[in-house]
Coordinates of C-alpha atoms in Angstrom, one line a residue:
M1 CA 12.1 8.4 24.4
N2 CA 9.5 10.5 22.7
W3 CA 7.5 9.6 19.6
W4 CA 9.6 11.7 17.2
Q5 CA 12.8 9.9 18.2
R6 CA 11.1 6.6 17.8
L7 CA 9.9 7.6 14.4
K8 CA 13.4 8.7 13.3
K9 CA 14.9 5.4 14.4
N10 CA 12.4 3.4 12.2
P11 CA 14.3 2.9 8.9
L12 CA 11.2 1.9 6.9
A13 CA 9.2 5.0 8.1
R14 CA 12.2 7.2 7.4
F15 CA 12.5 5.7 3.9
G16 CA 8.8 6.4 3.2
A17 CA 9.1 9.9 4.5
I18 CA 12.1 10.6 2.3
I19 CA 10.4 9.3 -0.8
L20 CA 7.3 11.4 -0.1
I21 CA 9.4 14.6 0.5
I22 CA 11.3 14.1 -2.8
F23 CA 8.0 13.5 -4.7
Y24 CA 6.2 16.5 -3.3
I25 CA 9.2 18.8 -3.8
M26 CA 9.5 17.7 -7.4
V27 CA 5.8 18.2 -8.2
I28 CA 5.6 21.5 -6.4
F29 CA 8.6 22.8 -8.4
A30 CA 7.5 20.9 -11.6
D31 CA 7.7 24.1 -13.7
F32 CA 11.4 24.4 -12.7
V33 CA 12.3 20.7 -12.7
A34 CA 10.6 19.7 -15.9
P35 CA 12.5 20.6 -19.0
Y36 CA 9.3 21.2 -21.0
G37 CA 5.6 22.0 -20.5
P38 CA 3.1 19.2 -20.2
Y39 CA 1.4 20.1 -23.5
Y40 CA 4.4 20.9 -25.6
S41 CA 4.6 18.6 -28.7
Q42 CA 8.0 18.5 -30.4
P43 CA 8.2 18.2 -34.2
N44 CA 8.7 14.6 -35.5
G45 CA 9.1 13.4 -31.9
S46 CA 6.3 11.0 -31.2
L47 CA 7.0 7.7 -29.3
L48 CA 10.8 8.4 -29.0
P49 CA 12.6 6.1 -26.5
P50 CA 14.5 7.7 -23.6
T51 CA 17.3 9.8 -24.9
R52 CA 20.7 8.3 -24.5
V53 CA 23.4 10.4 -22.8
H54 CA 26.9 10.2 -24.2
L55 CA 30.2 11.3 -22.7
N56 CA 32.5 10.8 -25.7
N57 CA 32.0 12.0 -29.2
R58 CA 32.1 9.7 -32.3
E59 CA 35.9 9.9 -32.4
G60 CA 36.2 8.7 -28.8
Q61 CA 37.1 12.1 -27.3
F62 CA 35.6 13.0 -23.9
I63 CA 33.5 16.2 -24.4
G64 CA 31.2 15.8 -21.3
P65 CA 27.6 14.8 -21.1
H66 CA 25.7 15.4 -24.3
V67 CA 22.9 14.1 -26.5
Y68 CA 22.3 14.0 -30.2
P69 CA 19.2 15.3 -32.1
T70 CA 16.7 12.5 -32.5
I71 CA 13.5 12.4 -34.6
Q72 CA 11.0 9.8 -35.6
G73 CA 11.4 8.0 -38.9
D74 CA 9.2 5.7 -40.9
T75 CA 7.1 2.9 -39.4
E76 CA 7.4 -0.7 -40.5
L77 CA 3.9 -1.8 -41.5
E78 CA 4.5 -5.5 -40.6
T79 CA 6.0 -5.1 -37.2
G80 CA 4.9 -1.7 -36.2
K81 CA 8.4 -0.7 -35.2
R82 CA 9.4 3.0 -35.7
E83 CA 12.7 4.0 -37.2
I84 CA 14.7 6.3 -34.9
I85 CA 16.9 8.8 -36.8
V86 CA 19.9 10.2 -34.7
D87 CA 22.0 13.0 -36.1
Y88 CA 25.5 12.2 -34.7
S89 CA 27.0 15.2 -36.4
K90 CA 25.5 17.7 -33.9
P91 CA 26.4 16.9 -30.3
S92 CA 24.3 19.0 -27.8
P93 CA 25.8 19.6 -24.4
L94 CA 23.7 19.0 -21.3
G95 CA 23.7 21.5 -18.4
L96 CA 22.1 22.6 -15.2
F97 CA 20.0 25.7 -14.8
V98 CA 19.5 26.2 -18.5
Q99 CA 17.2 28.7 -20.1
G100 CA 14.1 27.4 -21.8
S101 CA 10.3 28.0 -22.0
K102 CA 8.8 30.7 -19.8
Y103 CA 6.6 29.8 -16.9
N104 CA 5.1 31.3 -13.7
L105 CA 6.5 29.4 -10.6
F106 CA 4.0 28.8 -7.8
K107 CA 1.1 30.0 -10.0
L108 CA -2.1 29.1 -8.2
S109 CA -5.6 29.1 -9.8
L110 CA -8.9 27.5 -8.8
P111 CA -12.1 26.8 -10.8
L112 CA -15.0 28.3 -8.9
P113 CA -18.8 28.0 -9.4
P114 CA -21.3 29.0 -10.6
K115 CA -19.8 29.3 -14.1
W116 CA -16.7 27.3 -13.1
E117 CA -14.4 30.1 -14.3
E118 CA -10.7 29.7 -13.3
V119 CA -9.8 32.3 -10.7
T120 CA -6.1 33.1 -10.3
L121 CA -5.2 33.2 -6.6
F122 CA -1.5 33.9 -7.1
P123 CA 0.0 34.9 -10.5
G124 CA 3.3 33.2 -9.7
I125 CA 6.9 34.3 -10.3
P126 CA 7.9 34.6 -14.0
L127 CA 11.0 32.6 -14.9
N128 CA 12.5 30.8 -17.8
V129 CA 15.2 28.7 -16.0
H130 CA 14.9 24.9 -15.8
L131 CA 16.9 22.5 -13.7
F132 CA 18.5 20.6 -16.5
G133 CA 18.4 20.3 -20.3
T134 CA 20.4 21.0 -23.4
T135 CA 22.0 24.3 -24.1
N136 CA 20.5 24.5 -27.6
D137 CA 17.3 23.5 -29.3
T138 CA 18.0 19.8 -29.2
R139 CA 15.3 17.9 -27.1
F140 CA 16.4 15.8 -24.1
N141 CA 13.6 13.3 -23.3
I142 CA 14.9 11.5 -20.2
L143 CA 11.9 9.1 -20.2
G144 CA 11.0 9.3 -23.9
T145 CA 7.9 10.8 -25.5
D146 CA 4.3 9.7 -25.9
D147 CA 2.2 9.3 -29.0
Q148 CA 1.6 13.1 -29.1
A149 CA 5.4 13.8 -29.0
R150 CA 5.1 15.2 -25.4
D151 CA 7.9 14.7 -23.0
E152 CA 7.0 11.8 -20.6
F153 CA 9.1 13.0 -17.7
S154 CA 7.6 16.5 -17.8
R155 CA 4.1 15.1 -17.9
L156 CA 4.9 12.8 -15.0
L157 CA 5.8 15.7 -12.8
Y158 CA 2.8 17.8 -13.8
G159 CA 0.5 14.9 -13.4
G160 CA 1.9 14.2 -9.9
R161 CA 0.3 17.5 -8.8
I162 CA -3.1 16.1 -9.2
S163 CA -2.3 12.5 -8.1
L164 CA -0.4 13.5 -4.9
F165 CA -2.5 16.5 -3.7
I166 CA -5.8 14.8 -4.4
G167 CA -5.3 12.6 -1.4
I168 CA -4.5 15.5 0.9
L169 CA -7.5 17.4 -0.4
G170 CA -9.8 14.4 0.2
V171 CA -8.5 13.8 3.8
A172 CA -8.7 17.6 4.5
I173 CA -12.4 17.4 3.7
S174 CA -13.5 14.0 5.0
F175 CA -11.5 13.8 8.3
P176 CA -12.7 17.0 10.0
L177 CA -16.3 16.1 9.1
G178 CA -15.9 12.5 10.4
M179 CA -14.2 13.8 13.6
L180 CA -17.0 16.3 14.3
V181 CA -19.9 14.0 13.6
G182 CA -18.3 11.1 15.5
G183 CA -17.6 13.4 18.4
I184 CA -21.1 14.7 18.6
S185 CA -22.6 11.2 18.3
G186 CA -20.4 9.8 21.1
Y187 CA -20.7 12.8 23.4
F188 CA -24.5 13.2 23.4
S189 CA -25.4 9.5 23.0
G190 CA -29.2 8.7 23.2
W191 CA -31.4 9.3 20.2
T192 CA -28.7 11.6 18.6
D193 CA -26.3 8.8 18.6
S194 CA -28.9 6.4 17.2
V195 CA -29.8 8.6 14.3
I196 CA -26.3 9.5 13.3
M197 CA -25.1 5.9 13.5
R198 CA -27.9 4.7 11.3
V199 CA -26.9 7.3 8.7
V200 CA -23.3 6.3 9.0
E201 CA -24.2 2.6 8.5
V202 CA -26.2 3.5 5.3
L203 CA -23.2 5.4 3.9
M204 CA -20.8 2.6 4.7
T205 CA -22.9 0.2 2.6
F206 CA -22.0 2.0 -0.6
P207 CA -19.2 0.2 -2.5
S208 CA -16.6 2.9 -3.1
I209 CA -15.3 1.9 -6.5
Y210 CA -18.7 1.4 -8.1
L211 CA -19.8 4.7 -6.6
L212 CA -16.8 6.5 -8.1
V213 CA -17.5 5.0 -11.5
T214 CA -21.2 6.0 -11.3
L215 CA -20.3 9.6 -10.3
G216 CA -17.7 9.9 -13.0
A217 CA -20.3 8.8 -15.6
V218 CA -23.1 11.1 -14.6
L219 CA -21.1 14.4 -14.2
P220 CA -22.0 17.1 -16.7
P221 CA -19.9 16.7 -20.0
G222 CA -19.0 20.4 -20.2
L223 CA -16.6 20.3 -17.3
T224 CA -12.9 20.2 -17.6
S225 CA -10.8 17.4 -16.3
T226 CA -9.8 19.3 -13.1
Q227 CA -13.4 20.4 -12.5
R228 CA -14.7 16.8 -12.9
F229 CA -12.3 15.3 -10.5
L230 CA -12.7 18.1 -8.0
L231 CA -16.4 17.3 -7.9
I232 CA -15.8 13.6 -7.5
V233 CA -13.4 14.2 -4.6
L234 CA -15.9 16.5 -2.9
I235 CA -18.7 14.0 -3.2
T236 CA -16.7 10.9 -2.2
S237 CA -15.1 12.9 0.7
F238 CA -18.6 13.5 2.2
I239 CA -19.1 9.7 2.1
R240 CA -15.7 8.4 3.3
W241 CA -16.1 10.2 6.6
A242 CA -18.5 7.5 7.8
G243 CA -16.0 4.9 8.8
L244 CA -13.9 7.5 10.7
A245 CA -17.0 8.8 12.5
R246 CA -17.9 5.4 13.8
V247 CA -14.4 4.8 15.3
I248 CA -14.2 8.3 16.8
R249 CA -17.7 7.8 18.3
G250 CA -16.4 4.7 20.1
Q251 CA -13.4 6.6 21.5
V252 CA -15.5 9.5 22.6
L253 CA -17.8 7.3 24.6
S254 CA -14.9 6.4 26.9
I255 CA -13.2 9.8 26.9
K256 CA -16.2 11.8 27.9
E257 CA -16.3 10.0 31.3
R258 CA -12.8 11.2 32.2
E259 CA -12.1 13.7 35.0
F260 CA -11.0 16.6 32.8
V261 CA -14.2 16.4 30.6
Q262 CA -16.4 16.2 33.8
A263 CA -14.5 19.3 35.2
A264 CA -15.1 21.3 32.0
R265 CA -18.8 20.4 32.1
A266 CA -19.0 21.4 35.7
M267 CA -17.5 24.8 34.9
G268 CA -20.3 25.4 32.4
A269 CA -18.4 24.8 29.2
K270 CA -20.7 24.3 26.2
P271 CA -20.9 20.8 24.7
L272 CA -19.4 21.8 21.3
Y273 CA -16.5 23.5 23.0
I274 CA -15.9 20.5 25.2
I275 CA -16.0 18.2 22.1
V276 CA -13.6 20.3 20.0
R277 CA -11.3 21.5 22.8
H278 CA -11.1 18.6 25.2
V279 CA -12.4 15.4 23.6
L280 CA -11.3 15.3 20.0
P281 CA -7.6 16.2 20.7
Q282 CA -7.4 12.9 22.7
T283 CA -8.0 11.0 19.4
A284 CA -5.2 12.8 17.6
T285 CA -3.0 9.7 17.5
Y286 CA -5.6 7.7 15.7
I287 CA -6.4 10.6 13.4
V288 CA -2.8 11.1 12.3
I289 CA -2.3 7.4 11.6
S290 CA -5.6 7.0 9.8
A291 CA -5.0 10.2 7.7
T292 CA -1.6 8.9 6.5
L293 CA -3.1 5.5 5.6
A294 CA -6.2 7.0 3.9
I295 CA -4.3 9.2 1.4
P296 CA -3.3 6.2 -0.8
S297 CA -6.9 5.3 -1.2
F298 CA -7.6 8.7 -2.8
I299 CA -4.6 8.3 -5.0
G300 CA -5.7 4.9 -6.1
A301 CA -9.2 6.2 -6.8
E302 CA -7.8 8.9 -9.1
A303 CA -5.6 6.3 -10.9
I304 CA -8.5 3.9 -11.4
L305 CA -10.9 6.6 -12.6
S306 CA -8.4 8.1 -15.0
L307 CA -7.3 4.7 -16.2
I308 CA -10.9 3.8 -17.3
G309 CA -11.4 7.3 -18.8
L310 CA -13.7 8.8 -16.1
G311 CA -11.2 11.0 -14.2
I312 CA -8.6 13.4 -15.6
Q313 CA -9.0 13.6 -19.4
Q314 CA -6.4 14.1 -22.0
P315 CA -4.5 16.3 -22.7
D316 CA -4.3 17.1 -19.0
P317 CA -1.8 14.8 -17.4
S318 CA -2.2 12.5 -14.3
W319 CA -0.6 9.3 -13.3
G320 CA -3.8 7.5 -14.0
N321 CA -4.4 8.5 -17.5
M322 CA -0.7 8.1 -18.3
L323 CA -1.1 4.5 -17.2
S324 CA -4.2 4.1 -19.4
L325 CA -1.8 3.3 -22.3
A326 CA -1.3 -0.1 -20.7
T327 CA -4.6 -1.1 -22.2
N328 CA -2.8 -1.1 -25.6
A329 CA -0.9 -4.3 -26.1
S330 CA 1.3 -2.8 -28.8
I331 CA 2.4 -0.1 -26.4
L332 CA 3.4 -2.7 -23.7
V333 CA 5.6 -4.5 -26.2
L334 CA 7.0 -1.7 -28.4
Q335 CA 7.0 1.4 -26.0
P336 CA 7.3 0.1 -22.4
W337 CA 8.8 3.4 -21.3
L338 CA 5.3 4.9 -21.4
I339 CA 4.0 2.4 -18.9
W340 CA 6.6 1.8 -16.2
P341 CA 7.3 5.4 -15.0
P342 CA 3.6 6.1 -13.9
A343 CA 3.2 2.6 -12.5
I344 CA 6.4 2.8 -10.5
V345 CA 5.6 6.2 -9.0
I346 CA 2.1 5.1 -8.0
I347 CA 3.5 2.0 -6.3
L348 CA 6.3 3.9 -4.6
T349 CA 3.8 6.6 -3.3
V350 CA 1.3 4.1 -1.9
L351 CA 4.2 2.1 -0.3
A352 CA 5.7 5.2 1.2
F353 CA 2.5 6.4 2.8
N354 CA 1.9 2.9 4.2
L355 CA 5.4 2.7 5.6
L356 CA 5.1 6.1 7.1
G357 CA 1.7 5.3 8.6
D358 CA 3.0 2.1 10.1
G359 CA 5.9 4.0 11.6
L360 CA 3.6 6.6 13.1
R361 CA 1.4 3.9 14.6
D362 CA 4.4 2.3 16.3
A363 CA 5.9 5.6 17.4
L364 CA 2.6 6.9 18.8
D365 CA 1.6 3.7 20.6
P366 CA 1.0 4.7 24.2
R367 CA 2.4 1.4 25.4
S368 CA 5.8 2.2 23.9
L369 CA 6.2 5.9 24.6
G370 CA 7.8 5.3 27.9
R371 CA 10.4 2.9 26.6

């Protein structure tokens, strides 16, 4: 039985993979799935609870899924509760593939130095069709609205683009560097190994969370939220490779003595070629598992930084800064729908990556591949 069959038979790993596939598809197609833009503020719609879906009208007749126009009323000064005004005279049907605001699907842009101007890599496909919504101007807020009258569900999807892909970006930067440095250290040994390992040990002494907070505080104030966090990820990625390099170095010390490495060396292959072509591929199992388990740490770093105001800044959405409303006690009591969605998706994402990583570890275990 090969590793793929073993992985598919692991129910927990399969559950984690399904959750991640659903999340990534939703955030990639956020423009289509989300009924509104992340910055759209609807009139008189701040702090609205999740919109209730009805099947029957006020007379009890079945007319299909529909909602009623809802706006914010007055606020009670003593309790802080907001009056919610619902117009039951105007039922608004819900539908799939409805027309709405215009957007460019798959638009890809990137801020580049030296002036940090946003460069459009792909203009996207212009569309105005959304997965679901009302067939008229009535707003359907499946998870309610925030204090700026922005749709919570839409911001959750757009914020997931940063929170989910930041881990992949961090791993894509730190892991190749850690593999190469660890491979060079283990292959050459001697003074090269001693110098590299001393540098690695110094880098490993830095406490990650305090370093992240310090970096977030000293970055130039003129940068946008995306630019700030991109810099933080780049900097921390160049530090997080240290632990990986140390493990890879230990594996390379034993791999370099095997027959196929000795044969490549006898045939005159250059050391760098031997490291990249023959030695590092032998560590692929550990790399795949470690990468899967490392992504949640980057997601957690984004959430923590944004939670304390040093990561993605408003009005740009991310799961971390959406969760920052939890610091307001009145929000926790009166508007809990603003807290639970980002908290749940963060927990599910971290759990899914850990379950998938554990499943890969069991499936790729050399002692079980022949079973």
